[in-house]
Coordinates of N, CA and C in Angstrom, one line a residue:
M1 N -2.3 92.2 75.0 CA -2.5 91.2 73.9 C -3.8 91.5 73.2
D2 N -3.7 91.8 71.9 CA -4.9 92.2 71.2 C -5.7 91.0 70.8
K3 N -6.9 91.2 70.1 CA -7.8 90.1 69.8 C -7.1 89.1 68.9
K4 N -6.4 89.6 67.9 CA -5.7 88.7 66.9 C -4.7 87.8 67.6
Q5 N -3.9 88.4 68.5 CA -2.9 87.6 69.2 C -3.6 86.5 70.1
K6 N -4.7 86.9 70.8 CA -5.4 86.0 71.6 C -6.0 84.8 70.8
E7 N -6.5 85.1 69.6 CA -7.0 84.1 68.7 C -5.9 83.1 68.3
M8 N -4.7 83.7 68.0 CA -3.6 82.8 67.6 C -3.1 81.9 68.7
Q9 N -3.1 82.5 69.9 CA -2.7 81.7 71.1 C -3.7 80.6 71.4
R10 N -5.0 80.9 71.2 CA -6.0 79.9 71.5 C -5.9 78.8 70.4
H11 N -5.6 79.2 69.2 CA -5.5 78.2 68.1 C -4.3 77.3 68.4
Q12 N -3.2 77.9 68.8 CA -2.0 77.1 69.1 C -2.2 76.1 70.3
E13 N -2.9 76.6 71.3 CA -3.2 75.8 72.5 C -4.2 74.6 72.1
D14 N -5.2 74.9 71.2 CA -6.1 73.8 70.8 C -5.3 72.8 70.0
A15 N -4.4 73.3 69.1 CA -3.6 72.3 68.3 C -2.7 71.5 69.2
A16 N -2.1 72.1 70.2 CA -1.3 71.3 71.1 C -2.1 70.2 71.8
L17 N -3.3 70.6 72.3 CA -4.1 69.7 73.0 C -4.6 68.6 72.1
N18 N -4.9 68.9 70.9 CA -5.3 67.8 69.9 C -4.2 66.8 69.6
R19 N -2.9 67.3 69.5 CA -1.8 66.4 69.3 C -1.6 65.6 70.5
G20 N -1.7 66.2 71.7 CA -1.6 65.4 72.9 C -2.6 64.3 73.0
L21 N -3.8 64.6 72.6 CA -4.9 63.6 72.7 C -4.7 62.5 71.7
I22 N -4.1 62.8 70.5 CA -3.7 61.7 69.6 C -2.8 60.7 70.2
W23 N -1.8 61.2 70.9 CA -0.9 60.3 71.6 C -1.6 59.5 72.7
V24 N -2.6 60.2 73.4 CA -3.4 59.5 74.4 C -4.2 58.4 73.8
A25 N -4.7 58.7 72.6 CA -5.5 57.6 71.9 C -4.6 56.5 71.5
G26 N -3.4 56.7 71.1 CA -2.4 55.6 70.8 C -2.2 54.8 72.0
A27 N -2.1 55.5 73.2 CA -1.8 54.7 74.5 C -3.0 53.9 74.8
I28 N -4.2 54.4 74.5 CA -5.4 53.6 74.8 C -5.5 52.3 73.9
V29 N -5.1 52.5 72.6 CA -5.0 51.3 71.7 C -4.0 50.3 72.2
L30 N -2.9 50.8 72.7 CA -1.9 49.9 73.2 C -2.4 49.2 74.5
E31 N -3.1 49.9 75.3 CA -3.7 49.3 76.5 C -4.7 48.2 76.2
V32 N -5.5 48.4 75.1 CA -6.4 47.4 74.7 C -5.7 46.2 74.2
L33 N -4.6 46.4 73.4 CA -3.8 45.2 72.9 C -3.2 44.5 74.1
L34 N -2.8 45.2 75.1 CA -2.2 44.5 76.3 C -3.3 43.7 77.0
L35 N -4.5 44.3 77.1 CA -5.6 43.5 77.7 C -5.9 42.2 77.0
L36 N -5.9 42.3 75.6 CA -6.1 41.1 74.8 C -5.0 40.1 75.1
V37 N -3.8 40.5 75.1 CA -2.6 39.6 75.4 C -2.8 39.0 76.8
N38 N -3.1 39.8 77.7 CA -3.3 39.3 79.1 C -4.4 38.3 79.1
Q39 N -5.5 38.5 78.4 CA -6.6 37.5 78.4 C -6.2 36.2 77.7
Y40 N -5.6 36.3 76.5 CA -5.4 35.1 75.7 C -4.0 34.4 76.0
Y41 N -3.1 35.2 76.6 CA -1.7 34.6 76.8 C -1.6 34.1 78.3
F42 N -2.1 34.8 79.2 CA -2.0 34.4 80.6 C -3.2 33.7 81.2
H43 N -4.3 33.8 80.6 CA -5.5 33.2 81.1 C -6.2 32.2 80.1
F44 N -5.3 31.5 79.4 CA -5.9 30.5 78.4 C -6.4 29.3 79.1
T45 N -7.3 28.6 78.4 CA -7.8 27.4 79.0 C -7.2 26.2 78.4
T46 N -7.6 25.0 78.7 CA -7.0 23.7 78.2 C -7.6 23.4 76.8
N47 N -8.5 24.3 76.3 CA -9.1 24.1 75.0 C -8.0 24.2 74.0
P48 N -7.9 23.2 73.0 CA -6.8 23.3 72.0 C -6.6 24.6 71.3
Q49 N -7.8 25.2 71.0 CA -7.7 26.5 70.3 C -7.1 27.6 71.1
S50 N -7.5 27.6 72.4 CA -7.0 28.6 73.4 C -5.5 28.4 73.6
V51 N -5.0 27.1 73.6 CA -3.6 26.8 73.8 C -2.8 27.3 72.5
A52 N -3.4 27.0 71.4 CA -2.8 27.4 70.1 C -2.6 28.9 70.0
I53 N -3.6 29.7 70.5 CA -3.5 31.2 70.5 C -2.4 31.6 71.4
A54 N -2.3 31.0 72.6 CA -1.3 31.4 73.5 C 0.1 31.1 73.0
Q55 N 0.3 30.0 72.3 CA 1.5 29.6 71.7 C 1.9 30.6 70.6
A56 N 0.9 31.0 69.8 CA 1.1 31.9 68.7 C 1.6 33.3 69.2
L57 N 0.9 33.7 70.3 CA 1.3 35.0 70.9 C 2.7 34.9 71.5
N58 N 3.0 33.8 72.1 CA 4.4 33.7 72.7 C 5.4 33.8 71.5
S59 N 5.2 33.1 70.4 CA 6.1 33.1 69.3 C 6.2 34.5 68.7
G60 N 5.0 35.2 68.6 CA 4.9 36.5 68.0 C 5.7 37.5 68.9
M61 N 5.5 37.4 70.2 CA 6.2 38.4 71.0 C 7.7 38.2 71.1
K62 N 8.1 36.9 71.0 CA 9.6 36.7 70.9 C 10.2 37.2 69.7
F63 N 9.4 37.3 68.6 CA 9.9 37.9 67.3 C 9.8 39.4 67.4
L64 N 8.7 39.9 68.0 CA 8.5 41.4 68.0 C 9.4 42.1 68.9
R65 N 9.9 41.4 70.0 CA 10.8 42.1 70.9 C 12.1 42.6 70.2
F66 N 12.5 41.9 69.2 CA 13.7 42.3 68.4 C 13.3 43.1 67.2
A67 N 12.2 42.6 66.5 CA 11.8 43.3 65.3 C 11.3 44.7 65.5
G68 N 10.6 44.9 66.7 CA 10.1 46.2 67.0 C 11.2 47.2 67.2
I69 N 12.3 46.8 67.9 CA 13.4 47.7 68.2 C 14.2 48.0 66.9
I70 N 14.4 47.0 66.1 CA 15.1 47.2 64.8 C 14.3 48.2 63.9
A71 N 12.9 48.0 63.9 CA 12.1 48.9 63.1 C 12.1 50.3 63.7
A72 N 12.2 50.4 65.0 CA 12.3 51.8 65.6 C 13.6 52.5 65.3
V73 N 14.7 51.7 65.2 CA 15.9 52.3 64.8 C 15.9 52.8 63.3
G74 N 15.2 51.9 62.5 CA 15.0 52.3 61.1 C 14.2 53.6 61.0
A75 N 13.1 53.7 61.8 CA 12.3 54.9 61.8 C 13.1 56.1 62.3
L76 N 14.0 56.0 63.2 CA 14.8 57.1 63.6 C 15.8 57.5 62.5
V77 N 16.3 56.6 61.7 CA 17.1 56.9 60.6 C 16.3 57.7 59.6
W78 N 15.0 57.2 59.4 CA 14.1 57.9 58.5 C 13.8 59.4 59.0
L79 N 13.7 59.5 60.3 CA 13.4 60.8 60.9 C 14.6 61.7 60.7
Y80 N 15.8 61.2 60.9 CA 17.0 62.0 60.7 C 17.1 62.5 59.2
L81 N 16.9 61.6 58.3 CA 17.0 62.0 56.8 C 15.9 63.0 56.5
D82 N 14.7 62.8 57.1 CA 13.6 63.7 56.9 C 13.9 65.1 57.4
V83 N 14.4 65.2 58.6 CA 14.8 66.5 59.1 C 15.9 67.1 58.3
K84 N 16.9 66.3 57.9 CA 18.0 66.8 57.1 C 17.5 67.4 55.8
K85 N 16.5 66.8 55.2 CA 15.9 67.3 53.9 C 15.0 68.4 54.1
L86 N 14.1 68.4 55.1 CA 13.0 69.3 55.2 C 13.3 70.4 56.2
G87 N 14.2 70.2 57.1 CA 14.5 71.2 58.1 C 13.4 71.2 59.2
K88 N 12.6 70.2 59.4 CA 11.6 70.2 60.5 C 11.2 68.8 60.8
I89 N 10.6 68.6 62.0 CA 10.3 67.3 62.5 C 8.8 67.0 62.1
R90 N 8.6 65.9 61.3 CA 7.2 65.5 61.0 C 6.7 64.5 62.0
A91 N 5.4 64.5 62.1 CA 4.8 63.6 63.1 C 4.9 62.1 62.7
L92 N 4.8 61.8 61.4 CA 4.7 60.4 61.0 C 6.0 59.6 61.4
P93 N 7.2 60.0 61.1 CA 8.3 59.1 61.5 C 8.5 59.0 63.0
V94 N 8.1 60.1 63.7 CA 8.2 60.1 65.2 C 7.2 59.0 65.7
A95 N 6.0 59.1 65.2 CA 4.9 58.1 65.6 C 5.3 56.7 65.3
V96 N 5.9 56.5 64.1 CA 6.4 55.1 63.8 C 7.5 54.6 64.7
A97 N 8.4 55.5 65.0 CA 9.6 55.1 65.9 C 9.0 54.8 67.3
V98 N 8.2 55.7 67.8 CA 7.6 55.4 69.1 C 6.8 54.2 69.2
G99 N 5.9 54.0 68.2 CA 5.1 52.8 68.1 C 5.8 51.5 68.0
C100 N 6.9 51.5 67.2 CA 7.7 50.3 67.0 C 8.5 50.0 68.3
A101 N 9.0 51.1 68.9 CA 9.7 50.9 70.2 C 8.8 50.4 71.3
A102 N 7.6 50.9 71.3 CA 6.6 50.5 72.3 C 6.3 49.0 72.2
V103 N 6.1 48.5 70.9 CA 5.8 47.1 70.7 C 7.0 46.3 71.1
G104 N 8.2 46.7 70.7 CA 9.4 45.9 71.1 C 9.6 45.8 72.5
V105 N 9.5 46.9 73.2 CA 9.7 47.0 74.7 C 8.7 46.2 75.4
C106 N 7.4 46.4 75.0 CA 6.3 45.7 75.7 C 6.5 44.1 75.5
S107 N 6.8 43.7 74.3 CA 7.0 42.3 74.1 C 8.1 41.7 74.9
Q108 N 9.2 42.5 75.0 CA 10.4 42.0 75.8 C 10.0 41.9 77.3
I109 N 9.3 42.9 77.8 CA 9.0 42.8 79.2 C 8.0 41.7 79.5
I110 N 7.1 41.5 78.6 CA 6.1 40.4 78.8 C 6.8 39.0 78.8
V111 N 7.7 38.8 77.8 CA 8.4 37.6 77.7 C 9.3 37.3 78.9
R112 N 10.0 38.4 79.3 CA 11.0 38.2 80.4 C 10.3 38.2 81.8
F113 N 9.3 39.1 82.0 CA 8.8 39.2 83.4 C 7.4 38.6 83.5
Q114 N 6.8 38.1 82.5 CA 5.5 37.4 82.5 C 4.4 38.3 83.2
G115 N 3.7 37.7 84.2 CA 2.6 38.4 84.7 C 2.9 39.7 85.4
S116 N 4.0 39.8 86.2 CA 4.4 41.0 86.9 C 4.8 42.1 85.8
G117 N 5.4 41.7 84.7 CA 5.7 42.6 83.7 C 4.5 43.2 83.0
M118 N 3.4 42.3 82.8 CA 2.2 42.8 82.2 C 1.5 43.8 83.1
R119 N 1.5 43.6 84.4 CA 0.9 44.6 85.4 C 1.7 45.9 85.3
M120 N 3.0 45.8 85.2 CA 3.8 47.0 85.2 C 3.5 47.8 83.9
L121 N 3.3 47.1 82.8 CA 3.1 47.7 81.5 C 1.8 48.5 81.5
F122 N 0.7 48.0 82.2 CA -0.5 48.8 82.2 C -0.3 50.2 82.8
V123 N 0.6 50.2 83.8 CA 0.9 51.5 84.4 C 1.9 52.3 83.5
L124 N 2.8 51.6 82.9 CA 3.8 52.3 82.1 C 3.2 53.0 80.9
V125 N 2.2 52.3 80.2 CA 1.5 52.9 79.1 C 0.7 54.1 79.5
A126 N 0.1 54.1 80.7 CA -0.6 55.2 81.2 C 0.4 56.4 81.4
G127 N 1.6 56.0 81.9 CA 2.6 57.1 82.1 C 3.0 57.7 80.8
W128 N 3.1 56.9 79.7 CA 3.4 57.4 78.4 C 2.4 58.4 77.9
A129 N 1.1 58.1 78.2 CA 0.1 59.1 77.8 C 0.2 60.4 78.6
A130 N 0.6 60.3 79.9 CA 0.8 61.4 80.7 C 2.0 62.3 80.2
L131 N 3.0 61.6 79.8 CA 4.2 62.3 79.2 C 3.8 63.1 78.0
A132 N 3.0 62.5 77.1 CA 2.5 63.2 75.9 C 1.8 64.5 76.2
L133 N 0.9 64.4 77.2 CA 0.2 65.6 77.7 C 1.2 66.6 78.3
I134 N 2.1 66.2 79.0 CA 3.1 67.1 79.6 C 3.9 67.8 78.5
Y135 N 4.3 67.0 77.4 CA 5.1 67.6 76.3 C 4.3 68.7 75.6
Y136 N 3.0 68.5 75.4 CA 2.2 69.5 74.6 C 1.6 70.6 75.5
L137 N 1.3 70.3 76.7 CA 0.6 71.3 77.5 C 1.5 72.0 78.5
Y138 N 2.6 71.4 78.9 CA 3.5 72.1 79.9 C 4.8 72.6 79.1
Q139 N 5.7 73.2 79.8 CA 6.9 73.6 79.2 C 7.7 72.3 78.8
T140 N 8.3 72.4 77.6 CA 9.0 71.2 77.2 C 10.2 70.8 78.1
E141 N 10.7 71.7 78.9 CA 11.8 71.3 79.8 C 11.2 70.4 80.9
M142 N 9.9 70.6 81.2 CA 9.3 69.7 82.2 C 9.2 68.3 81.6
F143 N 9.0 68.2 80.3 CA 9.0 66.8 79.7 C 10.3 66.1 79.8
L144 N 11.4 66.8 79.6 CA 12.7 66.1 79.7 C 12.9 65.7 81.2
A145 N 12.6 66.5 82.1 CA 12.7 66.2 83.5 C 11.8 65.0 83.9
A146 N 10.6 65.0 83.4 CA 9.6 63.9 83.6 C 10.1 62.6 83.1
V147 N 10.7 62.6 81.9 CA 11.3 61.4 81.3 C 12.3 60.8 82.2
A148 N 13.2 61.7 82.7 CA 14.3 61.2 83.5 C 13.7 60.6 84.8
G149 N 12.7 61.3 85.4 CA 12.0 60.8 86.6 C 11.3 59.5 86.3
G150 N 10.7 59.4 85.2 CA 10.0 58.1 84.9 C 11.0 57.0 84.7
L151 N 12.1 57.2 84.1 CA 13.1 56.2 83.9 C 13.6 55.7 85.3
G152 N 13.8 56.6 86.2 CA 14.2 56.2 87.5 C 13.3 55.3 88.2
I153 N 12.0 55.6 88.1 CA 10.9 54.8 88.7 C 10.9 53.4 88.0
V154 N 11.0 53.4 86.7 CA 11.1 52.1 86.0 C 12.3 51.3 86.5
G155 N 13.5 52.0 86.7 CA 14.7 51.3 87.2 C 14.4 50.7 88.5
M156 N 13.7 51.4 89.4 CA 13.3 50.8 90.7 C 12.6 49.5 90.5
W157 N 11.6 49.5 89.6 CA 10.8 48.3 89.4 C 11.7 47.2 88.9
F158 N 12.7 47.4 88.0 CA 13.6 46.4 87.5 C 14.5 45.9 88.6
A159 N 14.9 46.8 89.5 CA 15.7 46.4 90.7 C 15.0 45.4 91.6
R160 N 13.6 45.7 91.7 CA 12.8 44.8 92.6 C 12.4 43.5 92.0
N161 N 12.2 43.5 90.6 CA 11.6 42.4 90.0 C 12.6 41.5 89.1
G162 N 13.8 42.0 89.0 CA 14.8 41.2 88.3 C 15.3 40.0 89.1
Y163 N 16.1 39.2 88.5 CA 16.7 38.1 89.3 C 17.5 38.6 90.5
T164 N 18.2 39.7 90.2 CA 19.0 40.4 91.2 C 18.8 41.9 91.0
P165 N 19.0 42.8 92.0 CA 18.9 44.2 91.7 C 19.8 44.7 90.6
V166 N 21.0 44.0 90.4 CA 21.9 44.4 89.4 C 21.6 43.5 88.2
N167 N 21.1 44.0 87.1 CA 20.7 43.3 85.9 C 20.8 44.1 84.7
F168 N 20.6 43.5 83.6 CA 20.7 44.3 82.3 C 19.7 45.4 82.3
Y169 N 18.5 45.3 82.8 CA 17.5 46.3 82.7 C 17.8 47.5 83.6
T170 N 18.2 47.3 84.8 CA 18.6 48.4 85.6 C 19.8 49.1 85.0
G171 N 20.7 48.4 84.4 CA 21.9 49.0 83.8 C 21.4 49.8 82.6
A172 N 20.5 49.3 81.8 CA 19.9 50.1 80.6 C 19.2 51.3 81.1
T173 N 18.6 51.3 82.3 CA 17.9 52.4 82.8 C 18.9 53.5 83.2
L174 N 20.0 53.1 83.8 CA 21.1 54.1 84.1 C 21.6 54.8 82.9
I175 N 21.8 54.0 81.8 CA 22.4 54.6 80.6 C 21.3 55.6 80.0
A176 N 20.1 55.2 80.0 CA 19.0 56.1 79.5 C 18.9 57.4 80.2
I177 N 19.1 57.4 81.6 CA 19.1 58.6 82.3 C 20.3 59.5 82.0
V178 N 21.5 58.8 81.8 CA 22.7 59.6 81.4 C 22.4 60.2 80.1
L179 N 21.8 59.5 79.1 CA 21.5 60.1 77.8 C 20.6 61.3 77.9
A180 N 19.6 61.2 78.8 CA 18.7 62.3 79.0 C 19.5 63.6 79.5
A181 N 20.4 63.3 80.5 CA 21.2 64.4 81.0 C 22.1 65.0 79.8
A182 N 22.7 64.1 79.0 CA 23.5 64.5 77.9 C 22.8 65.3 76.9
A183 N 21.5 64.9 76.6 CA 20.7 65.7 75.7 C 20.4 67.1 76.2
A184 N 20.1 67.2 77.5 CA 19.9 68.5 78.1 C 21.1 69.3 78.0
F185 N 22.3 68.7 78.2 CA 23.6 69.5 78.1 C 23.8 70.0 76.7
V186 N 23.6 69.2 75.7 CA 23.8 69.6 74.4 C 22.8 70.7 74.0
L187 N 21.5 70.6 74.4 CA 20.6 71.6 74.2 C 20.9 72.9 74.9
S188 N 21.5 72.9 76.1 CA 21.8 74.1 76.8 C 22.9 74.8 76.1
K189 N 23.8 74.1 75.4 CA 24.9 74.7 74.7 C 24.5 75.3 73.4
N190 N 23.3 75.0 72.9 CA 22.8 75.5 71.6 C 21.5 76.2 71.7
Q191 N 21.3 76.8 72.9 CA 20.1 77.6 73.1 C 18.8 76.8 72.9
G192 N 18.8 75.6 73.3 CA 17.6 74.7 73.1 C 17.4 74.1 71.8
A193 N 18.4 74.2 70.9 CA 18.2 73.7 69.5 C 19.2 72.7 69.2
L194 N 18.9 71.9 68.1 CA 19.9 70.9 67.6 C 20.1 71.3 66.1
K195 N 21.3 71.1 65.6 CA 21.6 71.3 64.2 C 21.6 70.0 63.5
V196 N 20.8 69.8 62.5 CA 20.7 68.6 61.7 C 20.8 68.9 60.2
G197 N 21.8 68.5 59.6 CA 22.0 68.7 58.2 C 21.9 70.2 57.8
G198 N 22.5 71.1 58.7 CA 22.5 72.5 58.4 C 21.2 73.2 58.8
H199 N 20.2 72.5 59.3 CA 19.0 73.0 59.8 C 19.0 73.1 61.3
K200 N 18.4 74.2 61.8 CA 18.3 74.4 63.3 C 16.9 73.9 63.8
I201 N 16.9 72.9 64.6 CA 15.6 72.4 65.1 C 15.5 72.8 66.6
V202 N 14.5 73.6 66.9 CA 14.3 74.1 68.2 C 13.5 73.1 69.0
L203 N 14.0 72.7 70.1 CA 13.3 71.7 71.0 C 12.9 72.3 72.3
L204 N 13.8 73.2 72.8 CA 13.5 73.9 74.1 C 13.6 75.4 73.9
P205 N 12.8 76.2 74.6 CA 12.9 77.6 74.5 C 14.3 78.1 74.9
Q206 N 14.7 79.3 74.4 CA 16.0 79.8 74.7 C 16.2 80.1 76.2
D207 N 15.1 80.4 76.9 CA 15.1 80.8 78.3 C 14.9 79.6 79.2
A208 N 15.0 78.4 78.7 CA 14.7 77.1 79.5 C 15.7 77.0 80.6
K209 N 15.2 76.6 81.7 CA 16.0 76.4 82.9 C 16.4 74.9 83.0
Y210 N 17.7 74.6 83.0 CA 18.2 73.2 83.0 C 18.5 72.7 84.4
V211 N 18.5 73.5 85.4 CA 18.9 73.1 86.7 C 18.1 71.9 87.2
L212 N 16.7 72.0 87.1 CA 15.8 71.0 87.5 C 16.0 69.7 86.7
I213 N 16.3 69.8 85.4 CA 16.6 68.6 84.6 C 17.8 67.9 85.1
Y214 N 18.9 68.7 85.3 CA 20.1 68.0 85.8 C 19.9 67.4 87.2
A215 N 19.1 68.2 88.1 CA 18.9 67.7 89.4 C 18.1 66.4 89.4
T216 N 17.1 66.3 88.5 CA 16.2 65.1 88.4 C 17.1 64.0 87.9
C217 N 17.9 64.2 86.9 CA 18.8 63.1 86.4 C 19.7 62.6 87.5
A218 N 20.3 63.6 88.2 CA 21.3 63.2 89.3 C 20.6 62.4 90.4
I219 N 19.4 62.8 90.8 CA 18.6 62.2 91.9 C 18.3 60.7 91.4
N220 N 17.8 60.6 90.2 CA 17.3 59.3 89.7 C 18.5 58.4 89.5
L221 N 19.6 58.9 89.0 CA 20.8 58.1 88.9 C 21.3 57.5 90.2
A222 N 21.3 58.4 91.2 CA 21.7 58.0 92.6 C 20.8 57.0 93.1
A223 N 19.5 57.2 92.9 CA 18.5 56.3 93.4 C 18.6 54.9 92.8
V224 N 18.7 54.8 91.5 CA 18.9 53.5 90.8 C 20.2 52.8 91.3
A225 N 21.3 53.6 91.4 CA 22.5 53.0 91.8 C 22.4 52.5 93.2
A226 N 21.7 53.2 94.1 CA 21.5 52.8 95.5 C 20.7 51.5 95.6
A227 N 19.7 51.4 94.7 CA 18.8 50.2 94.7 C 19.6 49.0 94.2
M228 N 20.5 49.2 93.2 CA 21.3 48.1 92.7 C 22.3 47.7 93.8
A229 N 22.8 48.6 94.6 CA 23.8 48.3 95.6 C 23.1 47.7 96.9
A230 N 22.0 48.3 97.3 CA 21.4 47.9 98.6 C 20.3 46.9 98.5
G231 N 19.7 46.7 97.4 CA 18.7 45.6 97.2 C 17.2 46.1 97.1
M232 N 16.3 45.1 97.1 CA 14.9 45.3 96.8 C 14.2 46.2 97.8
V233 N 14.5 46.0 99.1 CA 13.8 46.8 100.1 C 14.0 48.3 99.9
V234 N 15.3 48.6 99.7 CA 15.7 50.0 99.4 C 15.0 50.5 98.1
A235 N 14.9 49.7 97.1 CA 14.3 50.1 95.9 C 12.8 50.4 96.1
Y236 N 12.2 49.6 97.0 CA 10.7 49.8 97.3 C 10.5 51.2 97.8
Y237 N 11.3 51.6 98.8 CA 11.1 52.9 99.5 C 11.5 54.1 98.6
L238 N 12.6 53.8 97.8 CA 13.1 54.9 96.9 C 12.1 55.2 95.8
T239 N 11.3 54.2 95.4 CA 10.2 54.4 94.4 C 9.3 55.5 94.9
Y240 N 8.9 55.5 96.1 CA 8.0 56.5 96.7 C 8.7 57.9 96.7
A241 N 10.0 57.9 97.0 CA 10.7 59.1 97.1 C 10.8 59.8 95.7
L242 N 11.0 58.9 94.6 CA 11.0 59.4 93.3 C 9.7 59.9 92.8
L243 N 8.6 59.2 93.2 CA 7.2 59.7 92.9 C 7.0 61.0 93.5
A244 N 7.4 61.2 94.7 CA 7.2 62.5 95.4 C 8.0 63.6 94.7
W245 N 9.2 63.3 94.2 CA 9.9 64.3 93.4 C 9.2 64.7 92.1
L246 N 8.7 63.7 91.4 CA 7.9 63.9 90.2 C 6.7 64.8 90.5
F247 N 6.0 64.5 91.6 CA 4.8 65.3 92.0 C 5.3 66.8 92.3
A248 N 6.4 66.9 92.9 CA 6.9 68.3 93.2 C 7.2 69.0 91.9
L249 N 7.8 68.3 91.0 CA 8.1 69.0 89.7 C 6.8 69.4 89.0
L250 N 5.8 68.5 89.0 CA 4.5 68.9 88.4 C 3.9 70.1 89.0
V251 N 3.9 70.2 90.4 CA 3.4 71.3 91.0 C 4.2 72.6 90.7
Y252 N 5.5 72.5 90.7 CA 6.3 73.6 90.3 C 6.0 74.2 88.9
Y253 N 6.0 73.3 87.9 CA 5.8 73.8 86.6 C 4.3 74.2 86.4
T254 N 3.4 73.7 87.1 CA 2.0 74.1 87.0 C 1.9 75.6 87.6
V255 N 2.5 75.8 88.7 CA 2.5 77.2 89.3 C 3.2 78.1 88.3
K256 N 4.3 77.7 87.7 CA 5.1 78.5 86.8 C 4.3 78.9 85.6
M257 N 3.3 78.1 85.2 CA 2.5 78.4 84.0 C 1.5 79.5 84.3
M258 N 1.1 79.7 85.6 CA 0.1 80.6 85.9 C 0.5 82.1 85.8

């Protein structure tokens, strides 16, 4: 590799790191907002002003849990039309879609699960920042496997903290894992690319290995299904098993990069 190629590679790595740090900064902003909600929604005093703020937050989150998801769907439509017109993925519609979805999901979890949901969100947002760094700094196939693994762990939490292990949220987690597997299958049939409006959008390298993605999806599907069938105690121990699998993936892809 000559000097020019090394300089280009260094520039690409720096750009990837900067994009990853932007997503981390977004996660930090969301964490700060969660801290404010935690303070003024869960720890309000009997002061009339404090009560009024808590009531306003409650009404706002009940609205945002639906409005955020609707806005995210609208942003995805915008992204599709944008890709169809320009033939590339721009950061702005992606950021809007992710941001709106994050607001909607966080609001729903806080309204539904209250304090335990808030504690889970602090960890979940940190996981989101980690996924952003994985996407930009590791192989993109690792990102898809990590998403499936993260969904399985979230499914374990819903199985343990829902009214029953079988609930809407664990069911939604199963569907999301299936969609991740379907996305990997579609990409494998098109050499890691999607065709949108006649344009070819490359998401994974042509030599990407899909075995670990499929294995991760299968393991997490089986784990969530087992938790739904066997109950909260099984979900508790399976959470650690899925965390161990994620750690093994991280080690494997780290060694692969060397």
